[in-house]
Tab-separated table of C-alpha atoms in Angstrom:
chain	number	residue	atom	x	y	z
A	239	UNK	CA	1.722	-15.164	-21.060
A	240	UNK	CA	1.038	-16.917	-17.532
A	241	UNK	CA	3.767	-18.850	-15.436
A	242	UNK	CA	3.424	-22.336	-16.245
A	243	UNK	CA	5.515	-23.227	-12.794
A	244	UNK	CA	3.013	-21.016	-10.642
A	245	UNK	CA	0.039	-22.695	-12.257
A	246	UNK	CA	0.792	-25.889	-11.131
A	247	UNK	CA	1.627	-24.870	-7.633
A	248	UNK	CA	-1.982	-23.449	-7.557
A	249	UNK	CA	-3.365	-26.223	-9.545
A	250	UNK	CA	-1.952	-28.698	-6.777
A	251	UNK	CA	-3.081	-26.599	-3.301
A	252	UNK	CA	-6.661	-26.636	-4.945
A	253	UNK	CA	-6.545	-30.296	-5.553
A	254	UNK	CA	-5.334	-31.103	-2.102
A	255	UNK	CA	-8.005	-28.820	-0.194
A	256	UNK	CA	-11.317	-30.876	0.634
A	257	UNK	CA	-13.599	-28.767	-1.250
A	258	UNK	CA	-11.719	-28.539	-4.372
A	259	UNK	CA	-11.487	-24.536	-4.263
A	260	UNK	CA	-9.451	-21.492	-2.812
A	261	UNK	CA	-10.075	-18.239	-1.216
A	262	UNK	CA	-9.634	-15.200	-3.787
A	263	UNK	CA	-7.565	-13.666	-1.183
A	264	UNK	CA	-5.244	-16.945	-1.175
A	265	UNK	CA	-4.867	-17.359	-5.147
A	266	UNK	CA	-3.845	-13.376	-4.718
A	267	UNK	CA	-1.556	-13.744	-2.707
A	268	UNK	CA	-0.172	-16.791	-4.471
A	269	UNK	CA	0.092	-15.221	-7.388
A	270	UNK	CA	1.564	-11.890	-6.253
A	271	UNK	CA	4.122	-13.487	-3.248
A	272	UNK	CA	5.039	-17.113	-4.296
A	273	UNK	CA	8.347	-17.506	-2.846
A	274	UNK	CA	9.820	-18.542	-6.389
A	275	UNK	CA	7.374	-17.675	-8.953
A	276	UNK	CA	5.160	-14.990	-7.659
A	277	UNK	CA	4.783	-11.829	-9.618
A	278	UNK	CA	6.902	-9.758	-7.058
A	279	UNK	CA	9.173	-12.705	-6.441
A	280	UNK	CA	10.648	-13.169	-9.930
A	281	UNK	CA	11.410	-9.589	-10.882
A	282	UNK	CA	12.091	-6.477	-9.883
A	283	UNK	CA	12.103	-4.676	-13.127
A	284	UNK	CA	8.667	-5.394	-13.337
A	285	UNK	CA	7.894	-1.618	-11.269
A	286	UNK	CA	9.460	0.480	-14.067
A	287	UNK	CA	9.114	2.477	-17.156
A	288	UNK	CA	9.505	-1.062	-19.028
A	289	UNK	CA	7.561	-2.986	-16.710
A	290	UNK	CA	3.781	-2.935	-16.184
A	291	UNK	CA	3.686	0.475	-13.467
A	292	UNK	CA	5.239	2.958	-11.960
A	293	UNK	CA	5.131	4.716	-8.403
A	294	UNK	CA	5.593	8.163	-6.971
A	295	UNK	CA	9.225	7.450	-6.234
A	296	UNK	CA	10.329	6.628	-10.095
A	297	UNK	CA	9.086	10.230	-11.272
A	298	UNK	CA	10.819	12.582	-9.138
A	299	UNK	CA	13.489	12.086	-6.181
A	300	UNK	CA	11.113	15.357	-4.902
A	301	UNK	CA	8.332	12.532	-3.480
A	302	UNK	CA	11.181	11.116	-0.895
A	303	UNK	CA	12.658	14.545	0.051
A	304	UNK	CA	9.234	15.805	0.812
A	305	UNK	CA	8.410	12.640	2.882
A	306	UNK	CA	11.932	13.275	4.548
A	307	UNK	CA	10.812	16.704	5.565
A	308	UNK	CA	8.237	15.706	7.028
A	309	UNK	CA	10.401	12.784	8.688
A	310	UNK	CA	12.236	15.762	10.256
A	311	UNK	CA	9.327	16.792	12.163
A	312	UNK	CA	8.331	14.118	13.587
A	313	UNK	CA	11.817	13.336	14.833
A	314	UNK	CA	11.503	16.582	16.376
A	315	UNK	CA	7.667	15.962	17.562
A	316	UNK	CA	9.229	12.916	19.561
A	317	UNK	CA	12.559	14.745	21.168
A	318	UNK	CA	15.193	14.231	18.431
A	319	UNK	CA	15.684	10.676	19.827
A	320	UNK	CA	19.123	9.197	19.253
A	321	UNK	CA	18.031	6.163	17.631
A	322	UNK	CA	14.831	6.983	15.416
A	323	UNK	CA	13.944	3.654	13.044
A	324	UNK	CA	12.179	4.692	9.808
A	325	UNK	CA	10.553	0.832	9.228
A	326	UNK	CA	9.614	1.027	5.138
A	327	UNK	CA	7.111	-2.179	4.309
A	328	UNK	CA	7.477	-2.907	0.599
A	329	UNK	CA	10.240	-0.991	-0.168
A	330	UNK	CA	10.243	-1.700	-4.184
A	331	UNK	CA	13.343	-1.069	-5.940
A	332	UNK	CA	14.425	1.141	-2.886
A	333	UNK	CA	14.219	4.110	-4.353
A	334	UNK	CA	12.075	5.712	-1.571
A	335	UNK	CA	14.738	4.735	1.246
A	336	UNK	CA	17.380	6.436	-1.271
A	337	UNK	CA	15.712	9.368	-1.559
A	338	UNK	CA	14.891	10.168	2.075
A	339	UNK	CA	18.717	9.441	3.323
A	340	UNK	CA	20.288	11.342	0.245
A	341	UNK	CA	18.050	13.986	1.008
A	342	UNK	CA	18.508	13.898	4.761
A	343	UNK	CA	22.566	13.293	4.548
A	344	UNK	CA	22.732	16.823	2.940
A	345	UNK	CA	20.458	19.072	4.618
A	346	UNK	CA	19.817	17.661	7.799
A	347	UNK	CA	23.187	15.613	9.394
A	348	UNK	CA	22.243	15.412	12.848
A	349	UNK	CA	18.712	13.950	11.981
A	350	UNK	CA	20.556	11.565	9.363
A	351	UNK	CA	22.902	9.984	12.123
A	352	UNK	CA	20.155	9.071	14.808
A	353	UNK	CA	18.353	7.268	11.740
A	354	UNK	CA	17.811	3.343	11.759
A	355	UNK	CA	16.154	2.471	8.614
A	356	UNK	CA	14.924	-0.558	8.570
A	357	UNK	CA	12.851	-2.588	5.226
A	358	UNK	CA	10.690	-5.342	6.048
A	359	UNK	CA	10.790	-6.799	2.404
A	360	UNK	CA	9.126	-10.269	1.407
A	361	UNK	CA	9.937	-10.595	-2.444
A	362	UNK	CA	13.288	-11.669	-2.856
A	363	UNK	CA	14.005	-10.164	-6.370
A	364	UNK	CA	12.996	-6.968	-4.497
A	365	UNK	CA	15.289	-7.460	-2.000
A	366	UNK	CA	18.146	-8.152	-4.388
A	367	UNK	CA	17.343	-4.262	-6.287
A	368	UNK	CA	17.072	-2.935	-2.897
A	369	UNK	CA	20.807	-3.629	-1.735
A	370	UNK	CA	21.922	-3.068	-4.821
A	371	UNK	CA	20.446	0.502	-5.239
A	372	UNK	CA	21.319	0.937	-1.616
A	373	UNK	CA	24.372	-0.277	-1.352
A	374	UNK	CA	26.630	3.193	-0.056
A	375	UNK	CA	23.593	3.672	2.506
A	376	UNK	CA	23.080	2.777	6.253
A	377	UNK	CA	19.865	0.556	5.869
A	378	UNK	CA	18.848	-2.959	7.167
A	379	UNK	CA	16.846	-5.630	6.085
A	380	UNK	CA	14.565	-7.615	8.431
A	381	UNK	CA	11.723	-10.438	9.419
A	382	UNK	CA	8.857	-9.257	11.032
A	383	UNK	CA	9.693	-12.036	14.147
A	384	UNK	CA	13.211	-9.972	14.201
A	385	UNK	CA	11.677	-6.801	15.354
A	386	UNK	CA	10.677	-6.714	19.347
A	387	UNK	CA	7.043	-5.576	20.239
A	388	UNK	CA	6.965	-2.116	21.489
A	389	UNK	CA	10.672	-1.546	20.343
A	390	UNK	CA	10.351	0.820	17.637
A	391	UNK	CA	10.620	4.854	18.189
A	392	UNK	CA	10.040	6.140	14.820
A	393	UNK	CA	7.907	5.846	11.877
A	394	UNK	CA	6.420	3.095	10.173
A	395	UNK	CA	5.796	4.064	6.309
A	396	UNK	CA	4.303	2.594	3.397
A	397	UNK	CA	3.836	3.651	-0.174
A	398	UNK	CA	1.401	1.658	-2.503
A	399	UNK	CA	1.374	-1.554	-0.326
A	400	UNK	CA	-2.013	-2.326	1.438
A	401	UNK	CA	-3.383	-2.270	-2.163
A	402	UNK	CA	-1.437	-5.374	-3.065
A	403	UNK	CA	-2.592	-7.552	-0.226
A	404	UNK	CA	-4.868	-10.324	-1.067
A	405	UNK	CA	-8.141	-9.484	-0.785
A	406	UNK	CA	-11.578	-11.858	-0.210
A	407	UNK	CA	-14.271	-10.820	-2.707
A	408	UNK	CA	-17.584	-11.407	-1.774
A	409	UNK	CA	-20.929	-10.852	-3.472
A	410	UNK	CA	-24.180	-10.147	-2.639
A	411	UNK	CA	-26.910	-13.009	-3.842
A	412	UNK	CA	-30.279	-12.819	-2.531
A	413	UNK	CA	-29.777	-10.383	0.314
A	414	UNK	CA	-27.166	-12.892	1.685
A	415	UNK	CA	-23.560	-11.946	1.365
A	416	UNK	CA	-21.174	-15.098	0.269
A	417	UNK	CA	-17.699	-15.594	-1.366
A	418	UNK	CA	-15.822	-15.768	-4.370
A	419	UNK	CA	-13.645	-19.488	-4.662
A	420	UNK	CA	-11.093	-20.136	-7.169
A	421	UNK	CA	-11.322	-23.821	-8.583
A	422	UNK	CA	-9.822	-25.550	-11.614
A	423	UNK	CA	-10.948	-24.395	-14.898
A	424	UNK	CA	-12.201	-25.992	-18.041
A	425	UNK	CA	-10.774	-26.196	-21.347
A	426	UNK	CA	-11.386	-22.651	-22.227
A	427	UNK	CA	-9.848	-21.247	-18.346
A	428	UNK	CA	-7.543	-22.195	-16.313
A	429	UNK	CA	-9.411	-21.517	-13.353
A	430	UNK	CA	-13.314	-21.278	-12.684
A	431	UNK	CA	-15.047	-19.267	-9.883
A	432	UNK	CA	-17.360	-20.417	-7.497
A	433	UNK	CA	-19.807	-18.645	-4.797
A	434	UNK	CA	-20.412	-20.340	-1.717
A	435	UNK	CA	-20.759	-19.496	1.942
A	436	UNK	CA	-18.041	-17.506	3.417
A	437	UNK	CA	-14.674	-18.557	4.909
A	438	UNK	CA	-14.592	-16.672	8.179
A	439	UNK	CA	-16.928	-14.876	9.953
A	440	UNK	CA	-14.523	-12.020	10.039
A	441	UNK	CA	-15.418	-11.460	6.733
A	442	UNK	CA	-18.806	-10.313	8.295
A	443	UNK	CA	-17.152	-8.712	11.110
A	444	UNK	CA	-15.842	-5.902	9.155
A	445	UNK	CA	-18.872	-4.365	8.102
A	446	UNK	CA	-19.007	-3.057	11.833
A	447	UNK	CA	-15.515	-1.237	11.161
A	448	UNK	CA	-16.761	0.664	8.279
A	449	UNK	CA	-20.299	0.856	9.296
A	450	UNK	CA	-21.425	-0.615	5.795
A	451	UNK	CA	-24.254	-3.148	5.267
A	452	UNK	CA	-24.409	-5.077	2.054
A	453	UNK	CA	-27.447	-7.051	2.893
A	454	UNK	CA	-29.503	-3.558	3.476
A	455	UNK	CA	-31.294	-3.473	0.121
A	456	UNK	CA	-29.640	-0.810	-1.040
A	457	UNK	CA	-27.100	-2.561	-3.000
A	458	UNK	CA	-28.183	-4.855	-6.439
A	459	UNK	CA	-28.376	-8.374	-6.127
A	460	UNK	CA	-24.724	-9.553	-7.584
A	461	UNK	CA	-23.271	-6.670	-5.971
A	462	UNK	CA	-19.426	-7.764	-6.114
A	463	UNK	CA	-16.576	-6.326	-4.069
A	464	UNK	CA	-13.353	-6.611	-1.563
A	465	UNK	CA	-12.419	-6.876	1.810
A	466	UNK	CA	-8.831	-6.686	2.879
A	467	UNK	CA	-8.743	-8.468	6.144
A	468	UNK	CA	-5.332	-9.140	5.373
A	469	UNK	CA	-4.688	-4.697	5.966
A	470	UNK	CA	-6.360	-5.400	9.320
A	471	UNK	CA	-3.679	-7.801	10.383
A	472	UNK	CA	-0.384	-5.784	8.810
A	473	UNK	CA	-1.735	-3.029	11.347
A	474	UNK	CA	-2.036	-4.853	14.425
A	475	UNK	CA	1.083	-5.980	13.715
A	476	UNK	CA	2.458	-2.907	12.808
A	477	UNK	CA	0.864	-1.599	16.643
A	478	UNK	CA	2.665	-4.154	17.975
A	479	UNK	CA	5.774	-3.382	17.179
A	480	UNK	CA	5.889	0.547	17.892
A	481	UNK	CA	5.887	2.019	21.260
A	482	UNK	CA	6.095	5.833	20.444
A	483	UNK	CA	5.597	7.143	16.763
A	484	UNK	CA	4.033	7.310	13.521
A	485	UNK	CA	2.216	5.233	10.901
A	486	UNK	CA	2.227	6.917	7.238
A	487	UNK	CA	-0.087	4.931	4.671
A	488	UNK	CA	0.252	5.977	1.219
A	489	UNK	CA	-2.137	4.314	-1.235
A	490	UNK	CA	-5.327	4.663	-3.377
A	491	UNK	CA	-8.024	4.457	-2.148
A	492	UNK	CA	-11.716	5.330	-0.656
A	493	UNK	CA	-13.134	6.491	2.883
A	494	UNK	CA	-15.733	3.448	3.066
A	495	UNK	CA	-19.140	5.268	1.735
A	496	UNK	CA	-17.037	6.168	-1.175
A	497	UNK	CA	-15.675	2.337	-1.903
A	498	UNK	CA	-19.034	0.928	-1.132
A	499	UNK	CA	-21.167	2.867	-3.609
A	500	UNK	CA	-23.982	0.806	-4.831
A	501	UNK	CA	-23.095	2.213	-8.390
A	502	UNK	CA	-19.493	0.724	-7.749
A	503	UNK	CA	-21.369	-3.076	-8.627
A	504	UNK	CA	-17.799	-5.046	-9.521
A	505	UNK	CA	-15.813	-3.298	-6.816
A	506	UNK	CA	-11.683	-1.968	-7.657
A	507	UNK	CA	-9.844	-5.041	-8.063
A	508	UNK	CA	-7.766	-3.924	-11.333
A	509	UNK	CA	-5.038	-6.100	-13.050
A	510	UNK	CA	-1.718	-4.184	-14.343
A	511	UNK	CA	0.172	-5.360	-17.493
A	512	UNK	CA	2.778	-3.303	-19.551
A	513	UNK	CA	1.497	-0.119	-18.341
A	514	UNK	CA	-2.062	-0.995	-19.197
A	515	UNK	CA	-5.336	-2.614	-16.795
A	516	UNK	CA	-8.018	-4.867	-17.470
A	517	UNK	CA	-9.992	-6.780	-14.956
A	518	UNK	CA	-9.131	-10.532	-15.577
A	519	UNK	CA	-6.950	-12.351	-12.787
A	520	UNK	CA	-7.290	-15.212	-14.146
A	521	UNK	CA	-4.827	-14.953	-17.781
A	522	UNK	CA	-1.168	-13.750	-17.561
A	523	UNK	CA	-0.691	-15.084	-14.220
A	524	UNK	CA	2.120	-14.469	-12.425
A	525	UNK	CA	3.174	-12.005	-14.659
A	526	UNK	CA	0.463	-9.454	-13.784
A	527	UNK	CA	0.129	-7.355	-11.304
A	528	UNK	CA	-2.924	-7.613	-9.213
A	529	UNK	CA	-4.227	-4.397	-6.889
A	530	UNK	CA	-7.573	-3.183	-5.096
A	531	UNK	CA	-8.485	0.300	-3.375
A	532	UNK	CA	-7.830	0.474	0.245
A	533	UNK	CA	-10.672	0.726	2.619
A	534	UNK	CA	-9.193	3.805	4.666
A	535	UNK	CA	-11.651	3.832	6.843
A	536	UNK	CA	-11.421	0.711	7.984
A	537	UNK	CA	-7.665	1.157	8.576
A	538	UNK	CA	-8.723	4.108	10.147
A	539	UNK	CA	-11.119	2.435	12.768
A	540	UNK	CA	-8.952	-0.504	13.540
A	541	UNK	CA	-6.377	1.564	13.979
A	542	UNK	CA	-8.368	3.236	17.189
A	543	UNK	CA	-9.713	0.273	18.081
A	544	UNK	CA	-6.300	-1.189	18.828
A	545	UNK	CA	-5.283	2.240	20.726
A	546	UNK	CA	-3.519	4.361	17.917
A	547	UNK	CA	-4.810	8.030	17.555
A	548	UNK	CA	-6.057	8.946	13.811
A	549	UNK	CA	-3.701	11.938	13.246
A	550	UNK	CA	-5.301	12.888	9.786
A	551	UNK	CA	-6.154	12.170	6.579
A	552	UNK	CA	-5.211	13.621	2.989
A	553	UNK	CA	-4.519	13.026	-0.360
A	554	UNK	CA	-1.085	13.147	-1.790
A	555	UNK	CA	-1.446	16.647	-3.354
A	556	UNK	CA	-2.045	18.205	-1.143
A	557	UNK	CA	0.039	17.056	1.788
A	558	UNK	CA	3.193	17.613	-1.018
A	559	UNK	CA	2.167	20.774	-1.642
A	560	UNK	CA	2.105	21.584	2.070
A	561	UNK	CA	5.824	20.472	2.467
A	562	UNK	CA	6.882	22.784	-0.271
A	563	UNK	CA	6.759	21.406	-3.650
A	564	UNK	CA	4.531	24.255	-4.794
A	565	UNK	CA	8.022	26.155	-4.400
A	566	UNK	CA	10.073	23.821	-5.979
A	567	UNK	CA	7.578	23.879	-9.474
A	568	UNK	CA	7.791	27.659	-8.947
A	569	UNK	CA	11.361	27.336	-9.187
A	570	UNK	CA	11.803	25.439	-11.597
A	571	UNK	CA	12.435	27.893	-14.693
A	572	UNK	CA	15.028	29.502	-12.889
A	573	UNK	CA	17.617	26.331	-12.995
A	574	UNK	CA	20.115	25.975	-15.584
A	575	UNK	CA	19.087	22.734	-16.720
A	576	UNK	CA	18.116	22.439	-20.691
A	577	UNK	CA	14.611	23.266	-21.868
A	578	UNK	CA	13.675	19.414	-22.182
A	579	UNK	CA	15.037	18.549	-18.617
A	580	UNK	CA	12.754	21.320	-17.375
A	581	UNK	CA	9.937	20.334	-19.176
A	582	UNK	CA	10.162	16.795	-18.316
A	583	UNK	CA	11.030	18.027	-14.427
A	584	UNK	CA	8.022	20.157	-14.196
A	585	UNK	CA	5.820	17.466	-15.865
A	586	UNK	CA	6.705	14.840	-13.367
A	587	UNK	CA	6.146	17.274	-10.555
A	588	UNK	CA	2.491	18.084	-12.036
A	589	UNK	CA	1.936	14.305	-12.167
A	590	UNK	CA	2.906	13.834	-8.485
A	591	UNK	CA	0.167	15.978	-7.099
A	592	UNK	CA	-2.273	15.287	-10.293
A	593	UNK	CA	-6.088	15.159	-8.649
A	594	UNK	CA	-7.163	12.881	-11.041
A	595	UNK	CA	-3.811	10.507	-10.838
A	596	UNK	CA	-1.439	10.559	-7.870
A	597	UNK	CA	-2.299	13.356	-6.612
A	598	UNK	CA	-5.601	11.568	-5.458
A	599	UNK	CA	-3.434	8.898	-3.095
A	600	UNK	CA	-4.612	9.016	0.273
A	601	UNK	CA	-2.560	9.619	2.853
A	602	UNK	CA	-3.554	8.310	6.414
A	603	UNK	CA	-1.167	9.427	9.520
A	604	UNK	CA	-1.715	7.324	13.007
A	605	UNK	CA	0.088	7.499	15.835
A	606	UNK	CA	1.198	5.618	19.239
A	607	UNK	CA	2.200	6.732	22.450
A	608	UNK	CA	2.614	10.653	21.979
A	609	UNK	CA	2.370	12.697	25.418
A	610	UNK	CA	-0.591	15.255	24.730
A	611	UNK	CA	1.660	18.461	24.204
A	612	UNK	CA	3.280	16.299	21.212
A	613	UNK	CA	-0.432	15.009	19.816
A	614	UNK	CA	-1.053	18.980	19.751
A	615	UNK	CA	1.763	19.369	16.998
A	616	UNK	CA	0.497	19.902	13.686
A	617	UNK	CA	2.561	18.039	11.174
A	618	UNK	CA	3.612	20.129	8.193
A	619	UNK	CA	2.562	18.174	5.522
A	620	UNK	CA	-1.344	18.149	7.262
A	621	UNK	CA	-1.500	21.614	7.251
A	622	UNK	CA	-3.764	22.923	6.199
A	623	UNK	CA	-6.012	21.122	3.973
A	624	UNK	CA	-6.124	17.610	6.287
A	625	UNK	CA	-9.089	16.368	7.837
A	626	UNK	CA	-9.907	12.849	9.599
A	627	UNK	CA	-12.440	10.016	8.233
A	628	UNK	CA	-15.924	10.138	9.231
């Protein structure tokens, strides 16, 4: 079923641009963001058991209290710093933030008072589950423009947001690389697609970052992928903000020669609906959600190019199991829950650190202003199965 309301606001920027057509990236992020009738705008259930997905958080409160842990070394890395501002981006229903104060409240007071957590939030039905689920717990919302560059000692974390930026999608004709344009459909679509020249020339900029070439005659002509310029600007703005800290990503994804596999021909961009994917954008819009992989090398190089430090790399697995949850599965048995609780516990553990489902999330750690005995720390959840990009 698509959003008649959102179709007309699309209908009507494509009519009034010159050429009749739209970006990928922008109809993306139109239908995902619309202030009133985006897909993350209108409804917060839509991240649930009943909705179309779920994320690490909604299996186990385990995934936060792991994350805390390691949250607890950092703020030791950095001096146990009175104020230390945890900034979440995309917090979903807020059941992340819950998780790492409950967690730190109980086992680890001092740490929990210096916290400032902070969610930079754009969805408003989001916003609305967030306080609501968060209501007994010292957090703030705020505006990108309400946070000073270079004022932020902390951490800034994500979980499963860089993959719902909008992304360009380009395609390779002829040994020339041009774009994918949204314009006004026909009788049997609501929208058509068009390939033209590209947009911006950053979208042939980025190729450097990742040191991938398209046009090298490797890849088959109508070769069709994604670039995320829009991850690109989320971390310089992200740099800009924090003097002395971290920067967890947590998302699916690909180190570049992975995503840009010649075999790969129609690139990642999948389309979520009731807990099922397909790979049309173009029906049940607005009410689908719309994701691609994350280029993690290319976060990773921009990241240095800008003046962060690549701390490591690793998938999710792995870095839980390196905090402990190994321990806590071990333990399980031994709880005096009922035999179906501990079933369903264990199960949701497995699937946390699955290496063919979440398990597989990479996880990339920069940093920003640490003095060199502090860059010399190994973080818990790195050891010791971490590595950095190529």
């Amino acid at each position: 079923m698509d959003n008649i309301n959102l179709i007309k606001v699309i209908t009507n920027r494509i009519n009034n641009c010159p050429q009749q057509r739209i970006t990928f990236a922008d109809y993306m992020t139109s239908v995902l963001y619309h202030p009133q009738h985006g897909y993350y705008a209108s409804n917060a259930d839509r991240i649930s058991e009943s909705g179309d997905f779920l994320t690490s958080p909604h299996l186990a409160d385990d995934f936060g209290e792991m994350l805390a842990i390691q949250l607890y070394q950092i703020w030791q890395i950095l001096g146990e710093p009175l104020l230390f501002s945890i900034v979440e981006m995309g917090a979903g229903q807020g059941l992340l933030a819950a998780q790492i104060l409950n967690y730190t409240s109980r086992v680890h007071p001092d740490f929990f008072q210096s916290i400032d957590y902070i969610i930079i939030e754009t969805a408003p039905a989001m916003i609305i589950a967030q306080q609501s689920k968060l209501i007994d717990l010292p957090v703030r919302w705020c505006e990108w423009t309400e946070i000073a560059d270079r004022s932020i000692v902390g951490c800034f974390l994500s979980n499963e947001l860089i993959d719902a930026f909008g992304v360009h999608q380009v395609v390779v004709v002829e040994d020339k690389l041009q774009e994918v344009y949204v314009s006004i459909g026909d009788k049997e679509r609501i929208f058509n697609e068009t390939i033209d020249e590209l947009s911006t020339a950053k979208l042939n900029e980025y190729w450097q970052l990742n040191q991938i070439d398209l046009i090298s005659g490797k890849y088959p002509d109508g070769y069709r992928t994604e670039v995320n310029l829009a991850a690109l600007e989320w971390l310089e703005q992200v740099f800009k903000k924090l003097q002395r800290g971290y920067i967890i990503s947590i998302d699916y994804g690909y180190t570049a020669d992975r995503y840009y596999n010649p075999m790969r021909t129609q690139g990642t961009l999948q389309c979520y609906y009731q807990h099922a994917h397909h790979h049309d954008p173009y029906i049940n819009i607005g009410n689908q959600d719309l994701t691609a992989h994350v280029d993690f090398t290319a976060l990773q190089n921009q990241g240095e190019l800008l003046g962060l430090q690549t701390v490591g790399f690793i998938q999710q697995g792995m870095f839980l199991m390196a905090l402990g949850l190994g321990d806590r599965i071990a333990t399980i048995s031994s709880s005096g829950d009922d035999i179906q609780s501990l079933l369903r516990r264990r199960q949701n553990l497995h699937q946390l650190i699955d290496p063919m489902g979440l398990g597989k999330f990479g996880i990339l750690i920069q940093s920003k202003g640490l003095i060199p005995k502090e860059q010399e720390i190994l973080l818990n959840g790195l050891s010791p199965n971490s590595s950095k990009l190529g």
